[in-house]
Coordinates of C-alpha atoms in Angstrom, one line a residue:
A1 CA -5.3 19.5 12.7
V2 CA -5.8 18.2 9.1
W3 CA -3.5 15.3 8.1
P4 CA -2.2 15.0 5.5
M5 CA -1.8 18.8 4.9
P6 CA -4.0 19.9 2.0
A7 CA -2.6 21.5 -1.1
S8 CA -4.3 24.8 -0.3
Y9 CA -5.9 25.6 3.0
S10 CA -7.2 29.0 4.3
E11 CA -9.0 29.6 7.5
G12 CA -10.5 32.4 9.6
K13 CA -10.8 33.0 13.3
I14 CA -14.4 32.3 14.1
G15 CA -15.5 29.2 16.0
V16 CA -18.6 27.4 14.8
E17 CA -20.6 24.6 16.4
I18 CA -21.9 21.5 14.7
K19 CA -25.6 21.4 15.3
R20 CA -25.6 17.8 16.6
S21 CA -29.4 17.4 17.0
D22 CA -30.1 17.6 13.3
F23 CA -26.8 17.7 11.5
M24 CA -27.0 15.7 8.3
I25 CA -24.6 14.7 5.5
K26 CA -26.4 14.6 2.1
S27 CA -25.2 14.0 -1.4
N28 CA -26.6 14.8 -4.9
V29 CA -25.5 11.3 -5.9
T30 CA -27.4 8.3 -4.5
S31 CA -26.5 5.7 -7.1
S32 CA -22.9 5.2 -6.0
S33 CA -22.3 2.5 -3.4
V34 CA -19.0 4.3 -2.5
I35 CA -20.8 7.6 -1.8
N36 CA -23.7 5.9 0.1
A37 CA -21.3 4.0 2.3
A38 CA -19.1 7.1 2.9
V39 CA -22.0 9.3 3.8
E40 CA -23.3 6.7 6.3
R41 CA -19.8 6.2 7.8
Y42 CA -18.9 9.8 8.3
Q43 CA -22.4 10.7 9.6
Y44 CA -21.7 8.1 12.3
L45 CA -18.2 9.4 12.8
V46 CA -19.3 13.0 13.2
E47 CA -21.9 12.0 15.7
H48 CA -19.8 9.6 17.8
E49 CA -16.2 10.6 17.6
Y50 CA -15.1 12.7 20.5
F51 CA -11.6 14.0 19.7
D52 CA -9.9 16.4 22.0
S53 CA -6.3 17.2 21.0
P54 CA -3.8 16.4 23.7
Y55 CA -2.5 20.0 23.2
D56 CA -5.9 21.4 24.2
F57 CA -6.7 19.3 27.3
N58 CA -6.8 22.5 29.5
E59 CA -8.1 24.8 26.9
G60 CA -11.5 25.5 28.4
A61 CA -14.7 26.4 26.6
L62 CA -14.1 28.3 23.4
K63 CA -16.4 30.9 22.0
T64 CA -18.5 30.0 19.0
S65 CA -20.6 32.4 16.9
G66 CA -22.6 30.2 14.6
Y67 CA -23.8 26.7 13.6
I68 CA -23.2 24.3 10.8
Y69 CA -26.4 22.5 10.2
S70 CA -25.5 20.2 7.3
L71 CA -22.8 19.1 4.9
E72 CA -23.6 18.8 1.2
V73 CA -21.5 16.5 -0.9
D74 CA -21.7 17.5 -4.6
V75 CA -20.2 14.9 -7.0
Q76 CA -20.0 15.4 -10.7
S77 CA -20.0 11.7 -11.7
A78 CA -21.3 8.5 -10.0
Q79 CA -18.7 6.5 -11.9
D80 CA -16.9 4.4 -9.3
V81 CA -14.0 2.7 -11.2
F82 CA -10.9 3.4 -9.2
D83 CA -7.4 3.2 -10.8
L84 CA -4.3 5.2 -11.3
E85 CA -6.1 7.7 -13.4
T86 CA -8.9 8.4 -11.0
D87 CA -9.4 12.0 -9.9
E88 CA -9.2 12.3 -6.1
S89 CA -9.5 16.1 -5.9
Y90 CA -12.1 18.0 -3.9
T91 CA -12.9 21.4 -2.5
L92 CA -14.3 22.0 1.0
E93 CA -16.0 25.1 2.2
V94 CA -17.1 25.7 5.7
P95 CA -18.9 29.0 6.4
V96 CA -19.5 30.7 9.7
E97 CA -23.1 29.7 9.6
G98 CA -25.3 27.3 7.6
K99 CA -24.2 24.6 5.2
A100 CA -20.7 23.2 4.5
V101 CA -20.1 22.0 1.0
I102 CA -17.7 19.4 -0.5
S103 CA -17.4 19.5 -4.3
A104 CA -15.7 16.6 -6.1
K105 CA -15.4 15.1 -9.6
T106 CA -15.6 11.5 -8.4
P107 CA -16.9 9.5 -5.4
F108 CA -13.3 8.9 -4.4
G109 CA -12.6 12.6 -4.2
A110 CA -15.7 13.0 -2.1
V111 CA -14.4 10.4 0.3
R112 CA -11.2 12.4 0.7
G113 CA -13.2 15.5 1.4
L114 CA -15.3 13.8 4.0
E115 CA -12.2 12.7 5.8
T116 CA -10.9 16.2 5.9
F117 CA -14.2 17.6 7.1
S118 CA -14.2 15.1 10.0
Q119 CA -10.7 16.1 11.0
L120 CA -11.7 19.8 11.3
I121 CA -14.1 18.8 14.1
V122 CA -12.9 18.8 17.7
A123 CA -14.6 18.3 21.0
N124 CA -14.9 21.3 23.4
S125 CA -16.9 21.5 26.6
G126 CA -19.4 18.9 25.4
R127 CA -19.8 20.4 22.0
K128 CA -18.5 19.5 18.5
I129 CA -16.9 22.6 17.0
I130 CA -14.8 23.8 14.1
K131 CA -12.3 26.3 15.5
N132 CA -11.4 28.6 12.6
A133 CA -14.2 29.3 10.2
P134 CA -14.5 30.2 7.4
V135 CA -12.5 27.4 6.0
R136 CA -11.7 26.9 2.3
I137 CA -9.7 23.9 1.1
V138 CA -8.7 23.0 -2.4
D139 CA -7.0 19.7 -2.4
A140 CA -5.6 17.0 -4.7
P141 CA -2.8 14.4 -4.2
K142 CA 0.7 14.9 -5.4
F143 CA 1.1 11.2 -6.4
P144 CA -1.5 8.8 -7.6
H145 CA 0.0 5.7 -6.0
R146 CA 0.2 6.0 -2.2
G147 CA 0.5 2.5 -0.6
I148 CA 1.3 0.1 2.1
L149 CA 2.8 -3.3 1.3
L150 CA 1.5 -5.8 3.8
D151 CA 3.0 -9.3 4.0
T152 CA 0.5 -12.0 5.1
S153 CA 2.7 -15.0 4.4
R154 CA 5.4 -14.9 7.0
N155 CA 2.7 -14.3 9.6
F156 CA -1.0 -14.5 9.1
Y157 CA -3.4 -11.6 9.6
H158 CA -7.0 -12.3 10.1
V159 CA -9.5 -10.4 8.0
D160 CA -10.5 -8.1 10.8
A161 CA -6.9 -6.9 11.2
I162 CA -6.7 -6.1 7.5
L163 CA -10.0 -4.2 7.6
R164 CA -8.7 -2.2 10.6
T165 CA -5.6 -1.4 8.6
L166 CA -7.8 -0.2 5.7
D167 CA -9.6 2.1 8.1
A168 CA -6.4 3.7 9.2
M169 CA -5.2 4.0 5.6
A170 CA -8.4 5.9 4.8
Y171 CA -7.8 8.3 7.7
N172 CA -4.5 9.2 6.1
K173 CA -5.7 9.3 2.4
L174 CA -3.6 6.3 1.4
N175 CA -5.0 4.5 -1.6
V176 CA -3.2 1.2 -2.3
L177 CA -2.9 -1.9 -0.2
H178 CA -0.2 -3.9 -1.9
W179 CA -1.2 -7.3 -0.6
H180 CA 2.0 -9.5 -0.5
I181 CA -0.3 -12.4 0.0
V182 CA 2.0 -15.4 -0.5
D183 CA 5.7 -16.0 -0.1
A184 CA 8.1 -18.9 0.7
F185 CA 6.5 -19.5 4.1
S186 CA 2.8 -20.0 3.5
W187 CA 0.1 -20.0 0.8
P188 CA -2.9 -18.7 2.8
I189 CA -5.2 -17.9 -0.1
E190 CA -7.8 -20.3 -1.5
S191 CA -7.1 -21.6 -4.9
K192 CA -9.9 -23.3 -6.9
V193 CA -7.5 -24.2 -9.7
H194 CA -4.8 -25.7 -7.4
P195 CA -6.5 -26.4 -4.1
E196 CA -3.5 -28.4 -3.0
L197 CA -1.5 -25.1 -2.6
T198 CA -3.7 -24.0 0.3
E199 CA -4.2 -27.5 1.7
K200 CA -0.5 -28.0 2.0
G201 CA 0.7 -24.4 2.2
A202 CA -1.5 -22.7 4.8
Y203 CA -0.4 -22.7 8.4
S204 CA -3.8 -24.1 9.5
V205 CA -7.4 -24.3 8.4
D206 CA -8.0 -21.1 10.4
M207 CA -5.3 -19.2 8.6
R208 CA -6.7 -19.1 5.1
Y209 CA -8.4 -16.4 3.0
S210 CA -11.4 -17.7 1.1
Y211 CA -12.7 -16.1 -2.1
E212 CA -15.4 -14.5 0.0
D213 CA -12.8 -13.1 2.4
V214 CA -11.0 -11.5 -0.5
K215 CA -14.1 -10.1 -2.0
K216 CA -15.1 -8.6 1.4
I217 CA -11.7 -7.0 1.7
I218 CA -11.8 -5.6 -1.9
N219 CA -15.3 -4.1 -1.4
Y220 CA -14.4 -2.7 2.1
A221 CA -11.3 -1.1 0.6
K222 CA -13.1 0.4 -2.4
N223 CA -15.7 2.1 -0.2
R224 CA -12.7 3.8 1.5
A225 CA -11.1 4.8 -1.8
I226 CA -8.4 2.1 -1.5
R227 CA -7.3 -0.3 -4.2
I228 CA -6.2 -3.9 -3.4
M229 CA -3.3 -4.8 -5.6
P230 CA -2.2 -8.5 -5.2
E231 CA 1.3 -9.8 -5.5
F232 CA 2.1 -13.3 -6.4
D233 CA 5.9 -13.4 -6.3
M234 CA 7.4 -15.8 -8.9
P235 CA 9.7 -17.4 -9.7
G236 CA 11.6 -16.7 -6.4
H237 CA 10.3 -17.0 -2.8
T238 CA 8.2 -20.1 -3.7
F239 CA 9.4 -22.8 -1.3
V240 CA 5.8 -23.3 -0.3
V241 CA 4.8 -24.3 -3.8
G242 CA 7.2 -27.2 -3.4
E243 CA 5.1 -28.6 -0.6
A244 CA 2.5 -29.5 -3.3
H245 CA 4.6 -29.5 -6.4
P246 CA 8.3 -30.4 -5.8
E247 CA 8.6 -31.5 -9.4
I248 CA 8.6 -27.9 -10.7
M249 CA 11.1 -26.6 -8.1
S250 CA 14.8 -25.8 -7.9
C251 CA 17.0 -25.9 -4.8
L252 CA 14.1 -26.9 -2.6
N253 CA 15.0 -26.5 1.1
K254 CA 18.7 -26.9 0.8
Q255 CA 20.3 -27.5 4.2
P256 CA 22.4 -26.6 6.1
N257 CA 23.9 -24.1 3.6
W258 CA 20.6 -22.5 2.7
D259 CA 22.2 -19.1 2.4
K260 CA 24.0 -20.1 -0.8
F261 CA 20.5 -20.6 -2.4
G262 CA 18.4 -17.8 -0.9
A263 CA 18.3 -14.7 1.2
E264 CA 16.4 -16.5 4.0
P265 CA 15.4 -20.1 4.7
P266 CA 13.7 -22.2 3.4
S267 CA 15.2 -22.0 -0.1
G268 CA 13.2 -22.8 -3.3
Q269 CA 12.5 -21.2 -6.6
L270 CA 10.3 -22.3 -9.5
N271 CA 12.4 -24.0 -12.2
I272 CA 12.6 -21.4 -15.0
A273 CA 13.7 -24.1 -17.5
D274 CA 10.7 -26.3 -16.9
P275 CA 7.6 -25.7 -19.0
R276 CA 5.5 -27.1 -16.2
A277 CA 6.6 -24.2 -14.0
V278 CA 5.6 -21.7 -16.6
S279 CA 2.2 -23.4 -17.0
F280 CA 1.8 -23.3 -13.2
A281 CA 2.6 -19.6 -13.1
F282 CA 0.1 -19.0 -15.9
D283 CA -2.6 -20.8 -13.9
I284 CA -1.9 -18.5 -10.9
I285 CA -2.0 -15.3 -13.0
T286 CA -5.2 -16.4 -14.7
E287 CA -7.0 -17.4 -11.5
Y288 CA -6.1 -14.5 -9.4
S289 CA -6.5 -11.9 -12.2
R290 CA -10.1 -12.8 -12.2
L291 CA -10.5 -12.7 -8.4
F292 CA -8.8 -9.4 -7.9
I293 CA -10.6 -6.7 -9.8
D294 CA -7.8 -4.1 -9.6
L295 CA -6.0 -3.3 -12.9
G296 CA -2.6 -3.7 -11.2
F297 CA -1.1 -7.1 -10.7
H298 CA 2.3 -7.4 -9.0
M299 CA 4.4 -10.3 -10.3
G300 CA 7.3 -9.9 -7.8
G301 CA 10.7 -10.7 -9.2
G302 CA 12.8 -9.6 -6.3
V303 CA 16.0 -11.1 -4.9
L304 CA 16.5 -13.9 -7.4
N305 CA 19.2 -16.4 -6.5
E306 CA 21.3 -17.6 -9.5
N307 CA 23.0 -20.4 -7.6
C308 CA 19.7 -22.0 -7.2
W309 CA 19.4 -22.6 -10.9
K310 CA 23.1 -23.0 -11.7
E311 CA 23.2 -26.2 -9.6
D312 CA 19.8 -27.5 -10.9
P313 CA 20.3 -30.5 -13.3
V314 CA 17.3 -29.6 -15.4
V315 CA 18.5 -26.0 -15.9
E316 CA 22.0 -27.2 -16.5
L317 CA 20.9 -29.6 -19.1
Y318 CA 18.7 -27.0 -20.8
V319 CA 21.5 -24.5 -21.0
R320 CA 23.9 -27.1 -22.4
D321 CA 21.4 -28.2 -25.1
H322 CA 20.5 -24.7 -26.1
P323 CA 23.6 -22.7 -27.2
G324 CA 23.2 -19.1 -26.5
E325 CA 20.9 -19.6 -23.5
S326 CA 22.0 -18.8 -20.0
I327 CA 20.5 -18.2 -16.5
N328 CA 20.2 -14.6 -17.4
S329 CA 18.3 -15.3 -20.7
L330 CA 16.0 -17.7 -18.9
I331 CA 15.2 -15.0 -16.3
V332 CA 14.5 -12.6 -19.1
G333 CA 12.4 -15.2 -20.9
W334 CA 10.4 -15.9 -17.8
F335 CA 9.4 -12.3 -17.2
T336 CA 8.7 -11.8 -20.9
Q337 CA 6.2 -14.6 -20.7
M338 CA 4.6 -13.4 -17.5
T339 CA 4.1 -9.8 -18.7
E340 CA 2.6 -11.1 -21.9
K341 CA 0.2 -13.3 -19.8
L342 CA -0.8 -10.3 -17.7
N343 CA -1.4 -8.2 -20.8
E344 CA -3.6 -11.0 -22.1
M345 CA -5.6 -10.9 -18.9
G346 CA -6.0 -7.2 -19.2
K347 CA -3.8 -6.4 -16.3
L348 CA -1.1 -3.7 -15.7
A349 CA 2.1 -5.4 -14.7
F350 CA 4.0 -4.4 -11.6
A351 CA 7.4 -5.9 -10.7
Y352 CA 10.3 -5.2 -8.4
E353 CA 13.3 -3.5 -10.1
D354 CA 15.5 -6.6 -10.2
P355 CA 14.5 -8.1 -13.6
V356 CA 15.1 -4.8 -15.4
L357 CA 18.1 -3.3 -13.5
N358 CA 19.9 -6.6 -12.8
Y359 CA 19.1 -8.8 -15.8
N360 CA 18.4 -6.2 -18.5
F361 CA 14.9 -7.4 -19.0
T362 CA 13.2 -5.1 -21.5
A363 CA 9.6 -4.8 -20.3
K364 CA 6.7 -3.2 -22.0
N365 CA 6.9 0.5 -21.2
T366 CA 3.5 0.2 -19.4
T367 CA 5.2 -2.0 -16.8
I368 CA 5.6 -0.3 -13.4
L369 CA 8.7 -1.0 -11.4
Q370 CA 9.0 -0.9 -7.6
A371 CA 12.4 0.5 -6.5
W372 CA 13.6 -1.0 -3.3
V373 CA 17.4 -1.6 -3.4
G374 CA 18.3 2.1 -2.9
E375 CA 17.2 5.7 -3.3
D376 CA 19.0 5.9 -6.6
S377 CA 17.0 3.0 -8.0
V378 CA 14.1 5.5 -8.7
S379 CA 16.2 7.6 -11.0
K380 CA 17.7 4.5 -12.7
I381 CA 14.2 3.3 -13.5
V382 CA 12.9 6.5 -14.9
D383 CA 16.1 7.0 -16.9
K384 CA 15.1 3.8 -18.7
G385 CA 11.7 5.2 -19.4
Y386 CA 9.7 3.2 -17.0
R387 CA 7.2 4.4 -14.3
A388 CA 8.4 3.9 -10.8
I389 CA 7.1 3.3 -7.3
A390 CA 9.5 4.4 -4.6
S391 CA 10.1 1.9 -1.7
P392 CA 13.8 2.3 -0.8
W393 CA 14.5 -0.1 2.1
N394 CA 16.7 2.4 3.9
R395 CA 13.7 4.8 4.2
Y396 CA 10.5 2.8 3.8
Y397 CA 11.0 -0.7 5.2
L398 CA 9.0 -0.6 8.5
D399 CA 9.9 -4.1 9.7
C400 CA 13.6 -3.2 10.3
G401 CA 15.4 -2.3 13.5
N402 CA 14.5 -5.3 15.6
G403 CA 17.6 -7.5 15.1
S404 CA 17.7 -10.7 13.3
W405 CA 14.7 -13.0 13.2
L406 CA 17.0 -16.1 12.5
S407 CA 17.4 -18.1 15.7
N408 CA 21.0 -19.0 15.0
F409 CA 22.2 -15.5 14.3
E410 CA 22.8 -12.9 17.0
G411 CA 23.5 -9.9 14.8
S412 CA 21.4 -7.2 13.2
S413 CA 18.9 -7.8 10.5
W414 CA 20.0 -6.9 7.0
C415 CA 17.9 -3.7 6.9
D416 CA 18.6 -2.3 10.4
P417 CA 18.3 0.3 11.9
Y418 CA 14.8 1.3 12.7
K419 CA 13.3 4.0 10.5
G420 CA 11.8 6.8 12.6
W421 CA 9.0 9.0 11.2
Q422 CA 11.5 11.8 10.7
Q423 CA 13.6 9.7 8.4
I424 CA 10.5 8.8 6.4
Y425 CA 9.2 12.3 6.3
S426 CA 12.5 13.8 5.0
Y427 CA 12.7 11.5 2.0
N428 CA 11.8 13.1 -1.4
P429 CA 11.2 10.4 -4.0
L430 CA 11.9 13.0 -6.7
A431 CA 15.3 13.8 -5.3
N432 CA 18.0 14.1 -8.1
I433 CA 15.4 13.8 -10.8
T434 CA 15.4 17.3 -12.4
D435 CA 13.7 16.5 -15.7
P436 CA 10.0 17.4 -15.4
E437 CA 9.0 14.6 -17.8
K438 CA 11.0 12.0 -15.8
Q439 CA 9.4 13.3 -12.6
K440 CA 6.0 12.5 -14.0
L441 CA 7.2 8.8 -14.3
V442 CA 7.4 8.6 -10.5
L443 CA 3.9 7.5 -9.6
G444 CA 4.4 7.6 -5.8
G445 CA 5.6 5.1 -3.2
E446 CA 4.9 2.4 -0.7
V447 CA 6.1 1.7 2.8
A448 CA 6.6 -2.0 3.3
L449 CA 5.8 -4.2 6.3
F450 CA 7.3 -7.6 5.8
S451 CA 6.1 -9.8 8.6
A452 CA 8.9 -11.9 9.9
Q453 CA 8.6 -10.1 13.2
S454 CA 5.1 -8.6 12.9
D455 CA 1.6 -9.9 13.1
E456 CA -1.9 -8.7 13.8
T457 CA -1.0 -8.0 17.4
T458 CA 1.8 -5.6 16.6
V459 CA 0.8 -4.3 13.2
D460 CA -0.6 -1.0 14.4
R461 CA 2.6 -0.2 16.3
Y462 CA 4.8 -1.0 13.3
L463 CA 2.7 1.0 10.8
W464 CA 1.5 4.0 12.7
P465 CA 2.3 6.8 12.9
R466 CA 5.2 6.2 10.5
A467 CA 2.9 5.4 7.6
A468 CA 1.0 8.6 8.4
A469 CA 4.2 10.6 8.0
F470 CA 4.7 8.8 4.6
A471 CA 1.1 9.6 3.7
E472 CA 1.7 13.3 3.9
I473 CA 4.7 13.1 1.7
M474 CA 2.7 11.2 -0.9
W475 CA -0.3 13.5 -0.7
S476 CA 1.2 17.0 -0.5
G477 CA 5.0 16.6 -0.1
N478 CA 7.2 18.1 2.6
I479 CA 7.5 21.5 1.1
D480 CA 5.5 24.4 2.7
P481 CA 3.9 26.2 -0.2
N482 CA 3.8 29.5 1.7
T483 CA 7.6 29.5 2.2
N484 CA 8.8 27.1 -0.5
T485 CA 11.0 25.4 2.2
T486 CA 11.0 22.0 3.7
R487 CA 8.6 21.7 6.7
E488 CA 10.5 21.5 10.0
A489 CA 10.0 18.3 12.0
T490 CA 9.3 20.4 15.1
K491 CA 6.4 22.0 13.3
V492 CA 5.1 18.8 11.8
A493 CA 5.2 16.8 15.1
P494 CA 2.2 18.5 16.8
R495 CA -0.1 17.7 13.8
L496 CA 1.3 14.2 13.6
T497 CA 0.7 13.7 17.3
D498 CA -2.9 14.9 16.9
Q499 CA -3.4 12.4 14.0
R500 CA -2.0 9.6 16.1
F501 CA -4.4 10.4 19.0
R502 CA -7.4 10.7 16.6
M503 CA -6.6 7.4 15.0

């Protein structure tokens, strides 16, 4: 079974065998590192993967009538810049005899085609076969932004765990790892500008990402047609900055009534009335804009706590001495400065919906907002003319459903219950948006794994196969083009089961 379902897929009824002794994948492009790495990777996969669907364990030997001797990858351009505008389309043709062909405009489209070809191959009686030739697939994604948010601050994930996750994302044609790399709990990434952040903010010397680690992850991802978009959430969720710089903080680790100052302990937000906090944030944006090559840079902005600043003497004095200023205007001023800085660095600003929808921040119309508070947030964002990424917590938050992680609270977590794959699969991010021009503003979505109760030991179980269900919605939607009706879960489940076993 092919996952996610291609945009157009036709097949015959003739079984063909992969001629394993001399089967080769070749490309007309040899100057692209992405193509070269993909050809090598899928050559190995075709030779060594032995996938037999659990639905076919007792199938017996199938009749085949021809051989596939090679796969030709024809790419129009070797240009390997990957961003929101990159073409990921491809066509794949598998005949009943001879040479299979992938045609793509870019190396990244070719990567998608190679993944599809590998999924057509199944093991049968010691052979590698494609069941239903001839096959013709014409494919392209429905949405350009198809991501996973992975939080590495609450719990640390070693590099190998991140690379393994990138492999799984590639198997499902996901293309963005939104790296929620820091939060209130730890600062695990090396800083050359502020090394004290990592020295005082990492859990241990073994729980740090060096520059070289980051570059390795970025390159590994690019070869799998995945972008790495960093998030440095400011001014909220920054308690860990106070470990090194308490002088630029507000409401730092208020106890015991922490819940008055934050959604979770420990409390602490950058002081939005202090120029030193602004200067610090500029340092972070400047340093990491240079390290992370992706055009996108997420500046956070979610779940800001106004009490934190209302009871801060520096903020109180500033508001008193500046008639017309308020907490709201300071928040707007903060994000105005941050977006201007990102623009100066040549970055495309991403943020959570809060600054725009809660505080009436007027961002540049190029700013992309992540909708998380509810399903209607997507329509609210596009109604204001902004582009949106759909991540409604009630559909796409994968960490939910395990009870509270707070040791002194016996109830449910704020985002319970657990979201099964069916709930994820049935959500349409374009729901209730009927204007075709506004639909174009919805760039895609992200499932989110915040890691209060997840780490590298449990990450596979939390992500898969639910993120695979999400991947099909982002790639081709849940509408069957042959019937123009929503695909039934009972018909989707066998293909999803196959994908889970193959992964």
